[in-house]
Tab-separated table of C-alpha atoms in Angstrom:
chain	number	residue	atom	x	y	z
N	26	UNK	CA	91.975	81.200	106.625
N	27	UNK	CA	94.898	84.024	107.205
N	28	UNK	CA	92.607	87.661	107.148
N	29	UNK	CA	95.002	90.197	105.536
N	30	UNK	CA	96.268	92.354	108.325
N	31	UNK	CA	94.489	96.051	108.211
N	32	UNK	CA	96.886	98.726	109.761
N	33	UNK	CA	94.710	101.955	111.422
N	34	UNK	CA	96.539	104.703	111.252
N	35	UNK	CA	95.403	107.660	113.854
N	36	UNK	CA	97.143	110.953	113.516
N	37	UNK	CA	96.819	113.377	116.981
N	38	UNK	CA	96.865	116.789	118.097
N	39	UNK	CA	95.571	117.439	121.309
N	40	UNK	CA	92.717	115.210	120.790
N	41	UNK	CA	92.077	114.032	124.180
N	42	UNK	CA	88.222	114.730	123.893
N	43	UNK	CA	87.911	112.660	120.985
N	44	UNK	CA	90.646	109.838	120.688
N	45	UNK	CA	88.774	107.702	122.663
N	46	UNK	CA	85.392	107.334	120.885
N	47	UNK	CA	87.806	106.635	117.971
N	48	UNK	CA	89.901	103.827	119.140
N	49	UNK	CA	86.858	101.988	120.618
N	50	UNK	CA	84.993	102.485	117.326
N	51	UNK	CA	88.552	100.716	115.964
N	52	UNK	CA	88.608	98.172	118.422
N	53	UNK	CA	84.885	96.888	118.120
N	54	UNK	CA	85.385	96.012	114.091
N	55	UNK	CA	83.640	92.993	113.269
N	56	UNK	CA	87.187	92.717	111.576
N	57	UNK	CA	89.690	90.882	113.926
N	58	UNK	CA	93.150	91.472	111.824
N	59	UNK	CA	93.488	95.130	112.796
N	60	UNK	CA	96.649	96.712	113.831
N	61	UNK	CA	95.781	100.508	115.499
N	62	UNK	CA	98.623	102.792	115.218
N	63	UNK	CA	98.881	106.166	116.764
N	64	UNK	CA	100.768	109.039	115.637
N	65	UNK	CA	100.894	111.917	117.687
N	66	UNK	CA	102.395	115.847	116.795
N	67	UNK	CA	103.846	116.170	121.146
N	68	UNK	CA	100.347	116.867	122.854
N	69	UNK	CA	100.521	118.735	125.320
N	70	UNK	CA	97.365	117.018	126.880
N	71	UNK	CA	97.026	113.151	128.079
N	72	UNK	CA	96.080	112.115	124.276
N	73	UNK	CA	98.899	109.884	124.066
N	74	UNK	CA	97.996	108.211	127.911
N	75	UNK	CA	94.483	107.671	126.511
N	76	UNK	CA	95.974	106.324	123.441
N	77	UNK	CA	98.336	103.769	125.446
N	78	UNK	CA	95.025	101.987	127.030
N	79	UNK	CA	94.342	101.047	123.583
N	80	UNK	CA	97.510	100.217	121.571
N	81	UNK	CA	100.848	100.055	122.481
N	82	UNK	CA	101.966	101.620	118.791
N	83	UNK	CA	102.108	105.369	119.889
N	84	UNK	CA	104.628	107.340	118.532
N	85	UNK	CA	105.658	111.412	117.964
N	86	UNK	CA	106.000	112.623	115.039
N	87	UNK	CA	105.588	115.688	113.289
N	88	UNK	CA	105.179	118.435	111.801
N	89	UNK	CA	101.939	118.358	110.071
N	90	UNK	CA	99.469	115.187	109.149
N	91	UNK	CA	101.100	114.438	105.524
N	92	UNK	CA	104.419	113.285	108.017
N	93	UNK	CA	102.710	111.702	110.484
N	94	UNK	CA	100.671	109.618	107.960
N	95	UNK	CA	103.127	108.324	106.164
N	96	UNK	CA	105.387	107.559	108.992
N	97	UNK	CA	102.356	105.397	110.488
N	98	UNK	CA	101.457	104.047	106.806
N	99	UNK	CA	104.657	103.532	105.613
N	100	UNK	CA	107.386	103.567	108.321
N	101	UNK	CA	105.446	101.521	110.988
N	102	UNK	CA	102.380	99.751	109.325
N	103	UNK	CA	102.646	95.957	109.085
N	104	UNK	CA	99.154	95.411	107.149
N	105	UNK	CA	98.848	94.401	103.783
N	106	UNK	CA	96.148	97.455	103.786
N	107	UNK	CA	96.633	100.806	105.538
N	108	UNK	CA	93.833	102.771	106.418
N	109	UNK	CA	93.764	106.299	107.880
N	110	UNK	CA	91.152	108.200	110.481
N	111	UNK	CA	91.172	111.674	112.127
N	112	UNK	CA	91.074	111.235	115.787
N	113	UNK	CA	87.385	112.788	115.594
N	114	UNK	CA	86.000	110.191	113.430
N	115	UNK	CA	83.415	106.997	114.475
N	116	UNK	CA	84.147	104.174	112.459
N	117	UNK	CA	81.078	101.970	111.545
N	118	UNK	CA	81.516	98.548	113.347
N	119	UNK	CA	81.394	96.571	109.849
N	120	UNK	CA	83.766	99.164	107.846
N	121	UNK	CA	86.909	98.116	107.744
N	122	UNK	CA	85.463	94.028	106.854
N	123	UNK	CA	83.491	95.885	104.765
N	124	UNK	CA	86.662	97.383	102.829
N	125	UNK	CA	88.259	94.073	102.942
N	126	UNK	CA	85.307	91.727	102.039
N	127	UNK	CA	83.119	93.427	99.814
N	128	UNK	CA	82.797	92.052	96.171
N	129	UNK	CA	84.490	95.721	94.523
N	130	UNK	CA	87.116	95.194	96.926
N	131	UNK	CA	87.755	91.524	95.847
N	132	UNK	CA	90.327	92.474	92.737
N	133	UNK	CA	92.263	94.262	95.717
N	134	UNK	CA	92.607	91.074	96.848
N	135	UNK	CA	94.366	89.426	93.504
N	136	UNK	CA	96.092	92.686	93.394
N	137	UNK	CA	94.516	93.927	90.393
N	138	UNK	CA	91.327	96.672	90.549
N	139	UNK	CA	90.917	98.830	93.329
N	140	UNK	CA	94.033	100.361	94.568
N	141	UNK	CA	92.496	102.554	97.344
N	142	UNK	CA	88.576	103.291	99.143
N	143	UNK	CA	86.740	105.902	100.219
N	144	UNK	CA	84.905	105.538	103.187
N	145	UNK	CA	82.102	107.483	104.816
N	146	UNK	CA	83.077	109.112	107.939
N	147	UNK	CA	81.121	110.499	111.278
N	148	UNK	CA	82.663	113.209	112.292
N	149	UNK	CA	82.293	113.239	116.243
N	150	UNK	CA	84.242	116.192	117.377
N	151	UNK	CA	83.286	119.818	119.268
N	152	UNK	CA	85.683	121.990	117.793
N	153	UNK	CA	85.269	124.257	115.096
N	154	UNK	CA	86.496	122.475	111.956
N	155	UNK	CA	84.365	119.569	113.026
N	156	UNK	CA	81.265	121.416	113.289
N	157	UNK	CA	82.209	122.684	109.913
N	158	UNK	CA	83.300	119.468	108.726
N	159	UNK	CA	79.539	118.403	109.882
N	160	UNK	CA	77.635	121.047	107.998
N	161	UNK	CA	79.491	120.172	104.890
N	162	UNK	CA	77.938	117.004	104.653
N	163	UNK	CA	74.745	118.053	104.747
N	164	UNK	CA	74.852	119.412	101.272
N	165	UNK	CA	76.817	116.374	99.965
N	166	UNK	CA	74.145	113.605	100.228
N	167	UNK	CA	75.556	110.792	98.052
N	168	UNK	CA	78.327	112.056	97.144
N	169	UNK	CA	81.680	111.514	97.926
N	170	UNK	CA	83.630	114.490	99.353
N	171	UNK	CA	86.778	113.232	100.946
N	172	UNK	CA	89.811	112.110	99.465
N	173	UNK	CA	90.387	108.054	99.984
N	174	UNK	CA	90.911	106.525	103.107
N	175	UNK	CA	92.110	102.944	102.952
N	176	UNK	CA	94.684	101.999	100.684
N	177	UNK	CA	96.591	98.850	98.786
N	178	UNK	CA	99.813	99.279	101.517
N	179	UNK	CA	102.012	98.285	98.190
N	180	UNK	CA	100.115	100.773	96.444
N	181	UNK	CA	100.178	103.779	98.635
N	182	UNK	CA	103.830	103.147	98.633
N	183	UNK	CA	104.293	103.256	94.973
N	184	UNK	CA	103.137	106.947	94.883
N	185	UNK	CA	105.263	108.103	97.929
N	186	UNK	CA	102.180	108.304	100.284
N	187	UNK	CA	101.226	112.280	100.974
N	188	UNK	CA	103.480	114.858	100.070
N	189	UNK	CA	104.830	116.337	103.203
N	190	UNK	CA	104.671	119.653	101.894
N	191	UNK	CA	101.204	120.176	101.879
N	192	UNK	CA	98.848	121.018	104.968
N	193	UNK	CA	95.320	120.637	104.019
N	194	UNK	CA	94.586	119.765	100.782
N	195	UNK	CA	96.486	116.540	100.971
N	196	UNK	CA	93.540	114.079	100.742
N	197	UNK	CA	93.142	115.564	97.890
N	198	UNK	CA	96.652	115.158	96.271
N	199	UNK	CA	96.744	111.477	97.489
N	200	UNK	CA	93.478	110.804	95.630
N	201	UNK	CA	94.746	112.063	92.664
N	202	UNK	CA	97.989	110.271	93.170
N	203	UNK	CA	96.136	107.029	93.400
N	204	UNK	CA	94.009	107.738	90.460
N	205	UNK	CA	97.414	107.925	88.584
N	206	UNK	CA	97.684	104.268	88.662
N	207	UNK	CA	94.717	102.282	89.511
N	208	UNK	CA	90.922	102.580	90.565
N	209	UNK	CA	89.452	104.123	93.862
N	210	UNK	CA	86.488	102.375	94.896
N	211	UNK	CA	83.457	103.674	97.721
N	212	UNK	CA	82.537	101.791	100.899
């Protein structure tokens, strides 16, 4: 049986602290089909040489996340699904065959239902926004609090991915996007 091909999509900053834990959480999926991609806004730190010991799909790109997502999703993603992470994030092992396997996800699969996920994240980093991003949670027990994460590839391409205009509320804006023409499911 052909698995549909899951592109990861990681977008960097100066994340040499945490863009390991991240691609090793990527590379131990119980999922085999994954394609990691890295997109990184010119670090200034060895990000991109930790990111080479894992994938060979490392690229620059900027200026802000929107951009560098959809380059990864769009311009370089092969999968029949794209997914996205922050380079501070722990995947579960089981996610991403969760997001493909699981009986919501199955319409996906016929390509009718779900047209994007949303995922529960870890958030592993030190810095501040992670620490904030941390707390957050805490109050949010259940409930889902992040735009989605991992996306019909066909579908995220209808709505023109993120806009690149925006810099921080653009989970947001693709979630709404999404919403415009299909179902977003929960992992």
């Amino acid at each position: 049986m052909n698995l549909p091909l899951v592109s990861v999509v990681i977008t960097t900053k100066n994340e040499k602290k945490n863009i390991e834990n991240c691609l090793i959480s990527i590379q131990n999926q119980t999922y085999s089909n994954v394609e990691i991609i890295v997109v990184d806004n010119y670090s200034t730190d060895t990000t991109k040489d930790i990111a080479l010991k894992y994938t060979l799909l490392v690229f620059d790109k900027g200026p802000e996340r929107s951009a560098q997502r959809n380059f990864g999703m769009i311009e370089v993603a092969k999968g029949d699904y794209v997914m996205f992470v922050d380079a501070d994030m722990i995947l579960s092992p089981f996610i991403v065959e969760e997001c493909v396997n699981t009986s919501p996800l199955s319409p996906l699969l016929k390509g009718e239902g779900y047209v994007a996920l949303h995922i529960s994240e870890i958030v592993l980093g030190k810095n501040f926004f992670s620490k904030v991003r941390r707390f957050e949670r805490t109050f949010y027990d259940g409930t889902v609090i992040d735009g989605a994460r991992f996306f019909k590839k066909a579908a995220f391409v209808q709505v023109g991915g993120f806009d690149e205009s925006m810099s921080g509320p653009e989970d947001w804006d693709i979630d709404k996007k999404m919403k415009q023409i299909g179902k977003i499911g929960l992992v």
